[in-house]
Amino acid sequence: MPFDETSLKTAAGWLADAKRVVVFTGAGVSAESGIDTFRDNTGLWRRFPPERFATLPGLLSLAVTEPDELARFLRAVLAPIAAARPNLAHLAIARLEHHVETTVVTQNIDGLHQEAGSTRVREIHGTLFDVVSPTGHKVRSLSRAELARMVAALERIERGPFKLPRLVRTVRPLMGLGRGLAHRPRVVLFGEHLAEPDWTSAQEDAAACDLMLVVGTSGEVYPAASLPERATDVGARVVGVGLETGYGDVWLHGKAGELLPRLVTDAFGDDVTRRG
Ligand code: OAD
């Protein structure tokens, strides 16, 4: 589908008039930072079926039966995130805060919205950077540098012998595999409740916004995918940005890293590609 200037102008006009914006993001917003999405052709779930890799019991059983497969999966998740930097889409979203009350609701666990400068971020599927106890209390934070060290160790495990003990030692900062499950990353796996208090806040934000930008999500995973509907129900306009077929009141077909800076420039005359 060709890029549509009229739709961009309409969306920019709505953004310029908006009082409260929610930006609802999925994996597509981080694709240009080098992090694969889940359901595109090279997506994570295409290579690692979620039935085996996206539940806690599945992961624990893999650790025992196929530690090298688990090491390969963990490396596929951690390596791109460890190396990622915010792209122009994250920066454009962060810049919105200079012009209008903005809340980011993200399904991503990569911390890139905060790194780009967004200050109100709801991480409804959790974050890889908080390690929590079984009751959900934060035990410690992780850094991208620690993730990078884990990635290097995982690579060595895939090549060497004694995989299970080495895997357990490597992922210990992320997952305590001692007596029962001592700690784990604050990441929502399949079949688990969304992260709180972020999910409750996200629903309130969606019900109080007058414009929602939906960026880089297939909208296939509920309950997260119900948020645009919630916005529509209260009369908010919904603008979609992404590579698939459109939905929302206006659909901007294209890459988030190209379209969002254009949108911010057209709405506010603010060039996101310049620093400051
Ligand atoms: P998906 O992989 O389902 O969808 C990503 C969307 O981003 C697709 O519509 C792509 O076309 C689009 N896309 C790809 N590159 C883009 C780009 N450069 N600019 C704009 N759009 C682009 O990922 P999510 O919708 O985020 O949950 O998936 C939702 C949830 O499913 C994830 O949070 C995760 C997963 O299972 C859990 O693990 C709980």
mmCIF file of C-alpha atoms and ligand atoms in Angstrom:
data_model
loop_
_atom_site.group_PDB
_atom_site.id
_atom_site.type_symbol
_atom_site.label_atom_id
_atom_site.label_comp_id
_atom_site.label_asym_id
_atom_site.label_seq_id
_atom_site.Cartn_x
_atom_site.Cartn_y
_atom_site.Cartn_z
ATOM 1 C CA MET A 1 0.000 0.000 0.000
ATOM 2 C CA PRO A 2 1.551 3.380 -0.918
ATOM 3 C CA PHE A 3 2.203 5.929 1.747
ATOM 4 C CA ASP A 4 -0.761 8.248 2.106
ATOM 5 C CA GLU A 5 0.013 11.971 2.712
ATOM 6 C CA THR A 6 -3.649 12.851 3.296
ATOM 7 C CA SER A 7 -3.906 10.376 6.161
ATOM 8 C CA LEU A 8 -0.718 11.755 7.680
ATOM 9 C CA LYS A 9 -2.086 15.309 7.541
ATOM 10 C CA THR A 10 -5.359 14.237 9.124
ATOM 11 C CA ALA A 11 -3.556 12.382 11.922
ATOM 12 C CA ALA A 12 -1.167 15.323 12.502
ATOM 13 C CA GLY A 13 -4.149 17.686 12.804
ATOM 14 C CA TRP A 14 -5.761 15.426 15.413
ATOM 15 C CA LEU A 15 -2.471 15.184 17.293
ATOM 16 C CA ALA A 16 -2.050 18.969 17.310
ATOM 17 C CA ASP A 17 -5.569 19.355 18.781
ATOM 18 C CA ALA A 18 -5.327 16.505 21.304
ATOM 19 C CA LYS A 19 -5.235 17.124 25.064
ATOM 20 C CA ARG A 20 -4.397 13.618 26.276
ATOM 21 C CA VAL A 21 -2.567 11.138 24.120
ATOM 22 C CA VAL A 22 -1.977 7.451 24.724
ATOM 23 C CA VAL A 23 0.618 5.730 22.556
ATOM 24 C CA PHE A 24 -0.013 1.999 22.568
ATOM 25 C CA THR A 25 3.005 0.120 21.221
ATOM 26 C CA GLY A 26 4.021 -3.400 20.256
ATOM 27 C CA ALA A 27 7.077 -5.151 18.906
ATOM 28 C CA GLY A 28 6.975 -3.201 15.604
ATOM 29 C CA VAL A 29 8.101 -0.003 17.351
ATOM 30 C CA SER A 30 11.378 -1.726 18.274
ATOM 31 C CA ALA A 31 11.896 -3.547 14.963
ATOM 32 C CA GLU A 32 14.124 -0.750 13.669
ATOM 33 C CA SER A 33 16.239 -1.112 16.818
ATOM 34 C CA GLY A 34 17.070 -4.649 15.665
ATOM 35 C CA ILE A 35 14.577 -6.539 17.850
ATOM 36 C CA ASP A 36 12.498 -9.086 15.959
ATOM 37 C CA THR A 37 8.735 -8.967 16.232
ATOM 38 C CA PHE A 38 6.800 -12.100 17.241
ATOM 39 C CA ARG A 39 4.594 -12.914 14.273
ATOM 40 C CA ASP A 40 6.331 -11.518 11.175
ATOM 41 C CA ASN A 41 8.214 -13.951 8.920
ATOM 42 C CA THR A 42 11.390 -13.836 10.997
ATOM 43 C CA GLY A 43 9.416 -13.399 14.220
ATOM 44 C CA LEU A 44 10.383 -15.036 17.502
ATOM 45 C CA TRP A 45 7.295 -17.263 17.662
ATOM 46 C CA ARG A 46 7.982 -18.501 14.116
ATOM 47 C CA ARG A 47 11.334 -19.846 15.286
ATOM 48 C CA PHE A 48 10.345 -20.791 18.841
ATOM 49 C CA PRO A 49 6.712 -21.953 19.095
ATOM 50 C CA PRO A 50 5.074 -20.246 22.079
ATOM 51 C CA GLU A 51 3.484 -23.513 23.267
ATOM 52 C CA ARG A 52 6.998 -24.668 24.201
ATOM 53 C CA PHE A 53 8.803 -21.423 24.898
ATOM 54 C CA ALA A 54 6.306 -18.948 26.319
ATOM 55 C CA THR A 55 5.166 -20.618 29.536
ATOM 56 C CA LEU A 56 7.042 -21.082 32.797
ATOM 57 C CA PRO A 57 6.428 -24.871 32.984
ATOM 58 C CA GLY A 58 7.532 -25.167 29.334
ATOM 59 C CA LEU A 59 10.775 -23.304 30.025
ATOM 60 C CA LEU A 60 11.533 -25.314 33.163
ATOM 61 C CA SER A 61 10.969 -28.598 31.370
ATOM 62 C CA LEU A 62 13.192 -27.458 28.497
ATOM 63 C CA ALA A 63 15.953 -26.624 31.019
ATOM 64 C CA VAL A 64 16.017 -30.267 32.073
ATOM 65 C CA THR A 65 15.363 -32.013 28.769
ATOM 66 C CA GLU A 66 16.964 -29.704 26.184
ATOM 67 C CA PRO A 67 19.225 -27.159 27.889
ATOM 68 C CA ASP A 68 20.953 -26.227 24.643
ATOM 69 C CA GLU A 69 17.580 -25.436 23.049
ATOM 70 C CA LEU A 70 16.691 -23.254 26.040
ATOM 71 C CA ALA A 71 20.074 -21.517 25.800
ATOM 72 C CA ARG A 72 19.398 -20.851 22.108
ATOM 73 C CA PHE A 73 15.966 -19.378 22.898
ATOM 74 C CA LEU A 74 17.255 -17.196 25.737
ATOM 75 C CA ARG A 75 20.017 -15.909 23.513
ATOM 76 C CA ALA A 76 17.500 -15.122 20.750
ATOM 77 C CA VAL A 77 15.469 -13.062 23.237
ATOM 78 C CA LEU A 78 18.289 -11.422 25.168
ATOM 79 C CA ALA A 79 20.911 -10.665 22.496
ATOM 80 C CA PRO A 80 18.934 -8.106 20.450
ATOM 81 C CA ILE A 81 17.626 -6.399 23.598
ATOM 82 C CA ALA A 82 21.113 -6.248 25.142
ATOM 83 C CA ALA A 83 22.418 -4.480 22.033
ATOM 84 C CA ALA A 84 19.407 -2.277 21.278
ATOM 85 C CA ARG A 85 19.238 1.504 21.291
ATOM 86 C CA PRO A 86 16.065 3.598 20.877
ATOM 87 C CA ASN A 87 15.191 4.365 17.264
ATOM 88 C CA LEU A 88 13.490 7.436 15.779
ATOM 89 C CA ALA A 89 10.047 6.058 16.625
ATOM 90 C CA HIS A 90 10.898 5.853 20.348
ATOM 91 C CA LEU A 91 12.458 9.318 20.184
ATOM 92 C CA ALA A 92 9.432 10.816 18.426
ATOM 93 C CA ILE A 93 7.104 9.298 21.019
ATOM 94 C CA ALA A 94 9.270 10.670 23.843
ATOM 95 C CA ARG A 95 9.224 14.108 22.198
ATOM 96 C CA LEU A 96 5.409 14.170 22.341
ATOM 97 C CA GLU A 97 5.684 14.892 26.061
ATOM 98 C CA HIS A 98 7.070 18.352 25.187
ATOM 99 C CA HIS A 99 3.795 19.207 23.460
ATOM 100 C CA VAL A 100 0.909 17.269 24.978
ATOM 101 C CA GLU A 101 0.103 15.084 27.997
ATOM 102 C CA THR A 102 1.317 11.683 26.849
ATOM 103 C CA THR A 103 1.253 8.190 28.305
ATOM 104 C CA VAL A 104 2.981 5.263 26.650
ATOM 105 C CA VAL A 105 1.387 1.856 27.097
ATOM 106 C CA THR A 106 3.742 -0.783 25.789
ATOM 107 C CA GLN A 107 3.603 -4.536 25.345
ATOM 108 C CA ASN A 108 7.384 -4.551 24.971
ATOM 109 C CA ILE A 109 9.832 -5.607 27.663
ATOM 110 C CA ASP A 110 12.889 -3.889 26.181
ATOM 111 C CA GLY A 111 12.982 -0.638 28.185
ATOM 112 C CA LEU A 112 13.543 1.457 25.040
ATOM 113 C CA HIS A 113 10.737 3.970 25.614
ATOM 114 C CA GLN A 114 12.270 5.036 28.925
ATOM 115 C CA GLU A 115 15.733 5.114 27.419
ATOM 116 C CA ALA A 116 14.406 7.425 24.691
ATOM 117 C CA GLY A 117 13.090 9.795 27.399
ATOM 118 C CA SER A 118 9.428 8.872 27.894
ATOM 119 C CA THR A 119 8.569 9.356 31.564
ATOM 120 C CA ARG A 120 5.032 7.899 31.804
ATOM 121 C CA VAL A 121 5.348 4.324 30.589
ATOM 122 C CA ARG A 122 3.005 1.442 31.455
ATOM 123 C CA GLU A 123 4.750 -1.872 30.814
ATOM 124 C CA ILE A 124 1.735 -4.131 30.691
ATOM 125 C CA HIS A 125 3.700 -7.265 29.726
ATOM 126 C CA GLY A 126 6.402 -6.430 32.265
ATOM 127 C CA THR A 127 10.080 -5.696 31.748
ATOM 128 C CA LEU A 128 13.227 -7.727 31.389
ATOM 129 C CA PHE A 129 15.111 -5.253 33.549
ATOM 130 C CA ASP A 130 13.372 -5.925 36.880
ATOM 131 C CA VAL A 131 14.000 -9.146 38.761
ATOM 132 C CA VAL A 132 11.136 -9.971 41.143
ATOM 133 C CA SER A 133 10.357 -12.388 43.965
ATOM 134 C CA PRO A 134 7.551 -14.965 43.632
ATOM 135 C CA THR A 135 5.224 -12.401 45.227
ATOM 136 C CA GLY A 136 6.150 -9.781 42.618
ATOM 137 C CA HIS A 137 8.411 -7.631 44.786
ATOM 138 C CA LYS A 138 11.405 -6.156 43.019
ATOM 139 C CA VAL A 139 14.618 -7.883 44.071
ATOM 140 C CA ARG A 140 17.004 -5.998 41.807
ATOM 141 C CA SER A 141 17.453 -4.235 38.479
ATOM 142 C CA LEU A 142 19.433 -5.566 35.551
ATOM 143 C CA SER A 143 21.437 -3.515 33.072
ATOM 144 C CA ARG A 144 21.919 -3.999 29.343
ATOM 145 C CA ALA A 145 25.603 -4.693 30.083
ATOM 146 C CA GLU A 146 24.645 -7.600 32.376
ATOM 147 C CA LEU A 147 22.345 -8.951 29.679
ATOM 148 C CA ALA A 148 25.204 -8.740 27.180
ATOM 149 C CA ARG A 149 27.457 -10.748 29.518
ATOM 150 C CA MET A 150 24.736 -13.401 29.839
ATOM 151 C CA VAL A 151 24.401 -13.550 26.066
ATOM 152 C CA ALA A 152 28.139 -14.203 25.643
ATOM 153 C CA ALA A 153 27.988 -16.979 28.264
ATOM 154 C CA LEU A 154 24.919 -18.546 26.605
ATOM 155 C CA GLU A 155 26.784 -18.674 23.324
ATOM 156 C CA ARG A 156 29.607 -20.600 24.998
ATOM 157 C CA ILE A 157 27.080 -23.017 26.554
ATOM 158 C CA GLU A 158 25.606 -23.859 23.167
ATOM 159 C CA ARG A 159 29.064 -24.883 21.999
ATOM 160 C CA GLY A 160 30.416 -26.668 25.103
ATOM 161 C CA PRO A 161 29.654 -29.678 27.384
ATOM 162 C CA PHE A 162 27.816 -29.800 30.801
ATOM 163 C CA LYS A 163 25.072 -27.556 29.512
ATOM 164 C CA LEU A 164 22.555 -27.679 32.366
ATOM 165 C CA PRO A 165 24.839 -26.661 35.291
ATOM 166 C CA ARG A 166 26.408 -23.930 33.194
ATOM 167 C CA LEU A 167 22.999 -22.696 32.058
ATOM 168 C CA VAL A 168 21.748 -22.528 35.647
ATOM 169 C CA ARG A 169 24.825 -20.529 36.680
ATOM 170 C CA THR A 170 24.528 -18.170 33.708
ATOM 171 C CA VAL A 171 20.879 -17.247 34.127
ATOM 172 C CA ARG A 172 21.078 -16.966 37.935
ATOM 173 C CA PRO A 173 20.981 -13.124 37.900
ATOM 174 C CA LEU A 174 17.713 -13.366 35.961
ATOM 175 C CA MET A 175 16.124 -16.525 37.333
ATOM 176 C CA GLY A 176 16.888 -18.069 40.714
ATOM 177 C CA LEU A 177 16.713 -21.806 40.159
ATOM 178 C CA GLY A 178 17.655 -22.705 43.741
ATOM 179 C CA ARG A 179 15.044 -23.960 46.199
ATOM 180 C CA GLY A 180 11.996 -23.632 43.986
ATOM 181 C CA LEU A 181 11.704 -20.466 41.974
ATOM 182 C CA ALA A 182 13.403 -17.813 44.060
ATOM 183 C CA HIS A 183 13.201 -15.010 41.547
ATOM 184 C CA ARG A 184 12.481 -14.304 37.862
ATOM 185 C CA PRO A 185 12.280 -11.384 35.446
ATOM 186 C CA ARG A 186 9.117 -9.298 35.680
ATOM 187 C CA VAL A 187 7.936 -10.620 32.321
ATOM 188 C CA VAL A 188 4.410 -11.798 31.601
ATOM 189 C CA LEU A 189 4.373 -15.278 30.070
ATOM 190 C CA PHE A 190 1.412 -16.954 28.358
ATOM 191 C CA GLY A 191 -1.444 -17.716 30.713
ATOM 192 C CA GLU A 192 -0.293 -15.186 33.325
ATOM 193 C CA HIS A 193 -2.020 -12.009 34.491
ATOM 194 C CA LEU A 194 -0.864 -8.722 33.022
ATOM 195 C CA ALA A 195 1.622 -6.700 35.042
ATOM 196 C CA GLU A 196 0.123 -4.580 37.812
ATOM 197 C CA PRO A 197 -0.330 -1.765 38.659
ATOM 198 C CA ASP A 198 0.503 -0.942 35.015
ATOM 199 C CA TRP A 199 -2.445 -2.777 33.439
ATOM 200 C CA THR A 200 -5.041 -1.074 35.654
ATOM 201 C CA SER A 201 -3.443 2.309 34.950
ATOM 202 C CA ALA A 202 -3.316 1.568 31.208
ATOM 203 C CA GLN A 203 -7.045 0.864 31.099
ATOM 204 C CA GLU A 204 -7.730 4.136 32.946
ATOM 205 C CA ASP A 205 -5.427 6.010 30.576
ATOM 206 C CA ALA A 206 -7.181 4.537 27.532
ATOM 207 C CA ALA A 207 -10.560 5.552 28.932
ATOM 208 C CA ALA A 208 -9.361 9.119 29.539
ATOM 209 C CA CYS A 209 -7.510 9.900 26.310
ATOM 210 C CA ASP A 210 -8.801 11.821 23.318
ATOM 211 C CA LEU A 211 -6.262 10.378 20.877
ATOM 212 C CA MET A 212 -4.658 6.958 20.803
ATOM 213 C CA LEU A 213 -1.732 6.141 18.524
ATOM 214 C CA VAL A 214 -1.463 2.387 18.019
ATOM 215 C CA VAL A 215 2.041 1.585 16.805
ATOM 216 C CA GLY A 216 3.574 -1.670 15.569
ATOM 217 C CA THR A 217 1.236 -4.241 17.049
ATOM 218 C CA SER A 218 -0.715 -7.032 15.378
ATOM 219 C CA GLY A 219 -3.464 -6.592 17.974
ATOM 220 C CA GLU A 220 -3.696 -10.344 18.369
ATOM 221 C CA VAL A 221 -2.970 -10.661 22.060
ATOM 222 C CA TYR A 222 -5.727 -9.986 24.569
ATOM 223 C CA PRO A 223 -6.474 -8.370 26.903
ATOM 224 C CA ALA A 224 -3.845 -5.823 25.747
ATOM 225 C CA ALA A 225 -5.495 -5.555 22.319
ATOM 226 C CA SER A 226 -8.740 -4.329 23.892
ATOM 227 C CA LEU A 227 -7.222 -0.906 24.681
ATOM 228 C CA PRO A 228 -7.979 0.781 21.315
ATOM 229 C CA GLU A 229 -11.601 -0.316 21.664
ATOM 230 C CA ARG A 230 -11.715 1.208 25.119
ATOM 231 C CA ALA A 231 -10.453 4.499 23.664
ATOM 232 C CA THR A 232 -13.015 4.387 20.853
ATOM 233 C CA ASP A 233 -15.780 3.759 23.401
ATOM 234 C CA VAL A 234 -15.049 7.101 25.092
ATOM 235 C CA GLY A 235 -14.993 8.955 21.770
ATOM 236 C CA ALA A 236 -11.216 9.138 21.291
ATOM 237 C CA ARG A 237 -9.735 9.033 17.810
ATOM 238 C CA VAL A 238 -7.512 6.090 17.003
ATOM 239 C CA VAL A 239 -4.586 6.349 14.594
ATOM 240 C CA GLY A 240 -2.796 3.134 13.597
ATOM 241 C CA VAL A 241 0.817 2.963 12.409
ATOM 242 C CA GLY A 242 2.366 -0.188 10.983
ATOM 243 C CA LEU A 243 3.125 -2.474 8.104
ATOM 244 C CA GLU A 244 -0.080 -4.500 8.005
ATOM 245 C CA THR A 245 -3.618 -3.818 6.913
ATOM 246 C CA GLY A 246 -5.126 -0.831 8.594
ATOM 247 C CA TYR A 247 -7.482 -0.369 11.486
ATOM 248 C CA GLY A 248 -8.490 2.629 13.577
ATOM 249 C CA ASP A 249 -9.989 5.895 12.264
ATOM 250 C CA VAL A 250 -6.874 6.570 10.206
ATOM 251 C CA TRP A 251 -4.172 4.102 9.236
ATOM 252 C CA LEU A 252 -0.612 5.191 8.435
ATOM 253 C CA HIS A 253 0.988 2.416 6.466
ATOM 254 C CA GLY A 254 4.759 2.265 6.878
ATOM 255 C CA LYS A 255 7.657 2.018 9.292
ATOM 256 C CA ALA A 256 7.219 3.590 12.703
ATOM 257 C CA GLY A 257 10.726 5.075 12.594
ATOM 258 C CA GLU A 258 9.825 7.004 9.460
ATOM 259 C CA LEU A 259 6.196 7.924 10.126
ATOM 260 C CA LEU A 260 6.294 9.015 13.777
ATOM 261 C CA PRO A 261 8.961 11.707 13.312
ATOM 262 C CA ARG A 262 6.921 13.023 10.344
ATOM 263 C CA LEU A 263 3.800 13.057 12.477
ATOM 264 C CA VAL A 264 5.484 15.040 15.276
ATOM 265 C CA THR A 265 6.998 17.481 12.787
ATOM 266 C CA ASP A 266 3.682 18.014 10.999
ATOM 267 C CA ALA A 267 1.725 18.421 14.246
ATOM 268 C CA PHE A 268 4.136 20.617 16.221
ATOM 269 C CA GLY A 269 6.851 21.803 13.825
ATOM 270 C CA ASP A 270 9.341 19.890 15.967
ATOM 271 C CA ASP A 271 12.154 18.064 14.182
ATOM 272 C CA VAL A 272 12.856 14.897 16.164
ATOM 273 C CA THR A 273 15.957 14.135 14.156
ATOM 274 C CA ARG A 274 17.607 17.195 15.773
ATOM 275 C CA ARG A 275 18.793 16.830 19.385
ATOM 276 C CA GLY A 276 17.234 18.702 22.310
HETATM 277 P P1 OAD B 1 3.532 -8.921 16.661
HETATM 278 O O1 OAD B 1 4.750 -9.619 16.156
HETATM 279 O O2 OAD B 1 2.311 -9.735 16.834
HETATM 280 O O3 OAD B 1 3.169 -7.699 15.690
HETATM 281 C C1 OAD B 1 4.136 -6.747 15.323
HETATM 282 C C2 OAD B 1 3.510 -5.757 14.374
HETATM 283 O O4 OAD B 1 4.469 -4.757 14.056
HETATM 284 C C3 OAD B 1 3.058 -6.355 13.041
HETATM 285 O O5 OAD B 1 1.778 -5.831 12.731
HETATM 286 C C4 OAD B 1 4.122 -5.852 12.051
HETATM 287 O O6 OAD B 1 3.630 -5.702 10.738
HETATM 288 C C5 OAD B 1 4.456 -4.515 12.660
HETATM 289 N N1 OAD B 1 5.788 -3.998 12.282
HETATM 290 C C6 OAD B 1 6.923 -4.664 11.978
HETATM 291 N N2 OAD B 1 7.933 -3.823 11.736
HETATM 292 C C7 OAD B 1 7.437 -2.560 11.880
HETATM 293 C C8 OAD B 1 7.985 -1.246 11.757
HETATM 294 N N3 OAD B 1 9.263 -1.025 11.442
HETATM 295 N N4 OAD B 1 7.159 -0.201 11.989
HETATM 296 C C9 OAD B 1 5.854 -0.381 12.323
HETATM 297 N N5 OAD B 1 5.282 -1.588 12.436
HETATM 298 C C10 OAD B 1 6.062 -2.668 12.227
HETATM 299 O O7 OAD B 1 3.946 -8.197 18.016
HETATM 300 P P2 OAD B 1 2.989 -7.592 19.154
HETATM 301 O O8 OAD B 1 1.727 -7.091 18.570
HETATM 302 O O9 OAD B 1 3.801 -6.671 19.960
HETATM 303 O O10 OAD B 1 3.338 -11.068 24.513
HETATM 304 O O11 OAD B 1 2.684 -8.890 20.001
HETATM 305 C C11 OAD B 1 1.912 -8.760 21.162
HETATM 306 C C12 OAD B 1 2.358 -9.746 22.197
HETATM 307 O O12 OAD B 1 2.472 -11.059 21.612
HETATM 308 C C13 OAD B 1 3.750 -9.508 22.754
HETATM 309 O O13 OAD B 1 3.786 -8.522 23.749
HETATM 310 C C14 OAD B 1 4.105 -10.858 23.307
HETATM 311 C C15 OAD B 1 3.639 -11.736 22.181
HETATM 312 O O14 OAD B 1 3.241 -13.023 22.523
HETATM 313 C C16 OAD B 1 3.764 -11.929 25.459
HETATM 314 O O15 OAD B 1 4.778 -12.581 25.310
HETATM 315 C C17 OAD B 1 2.895 -12.009 26.657
#
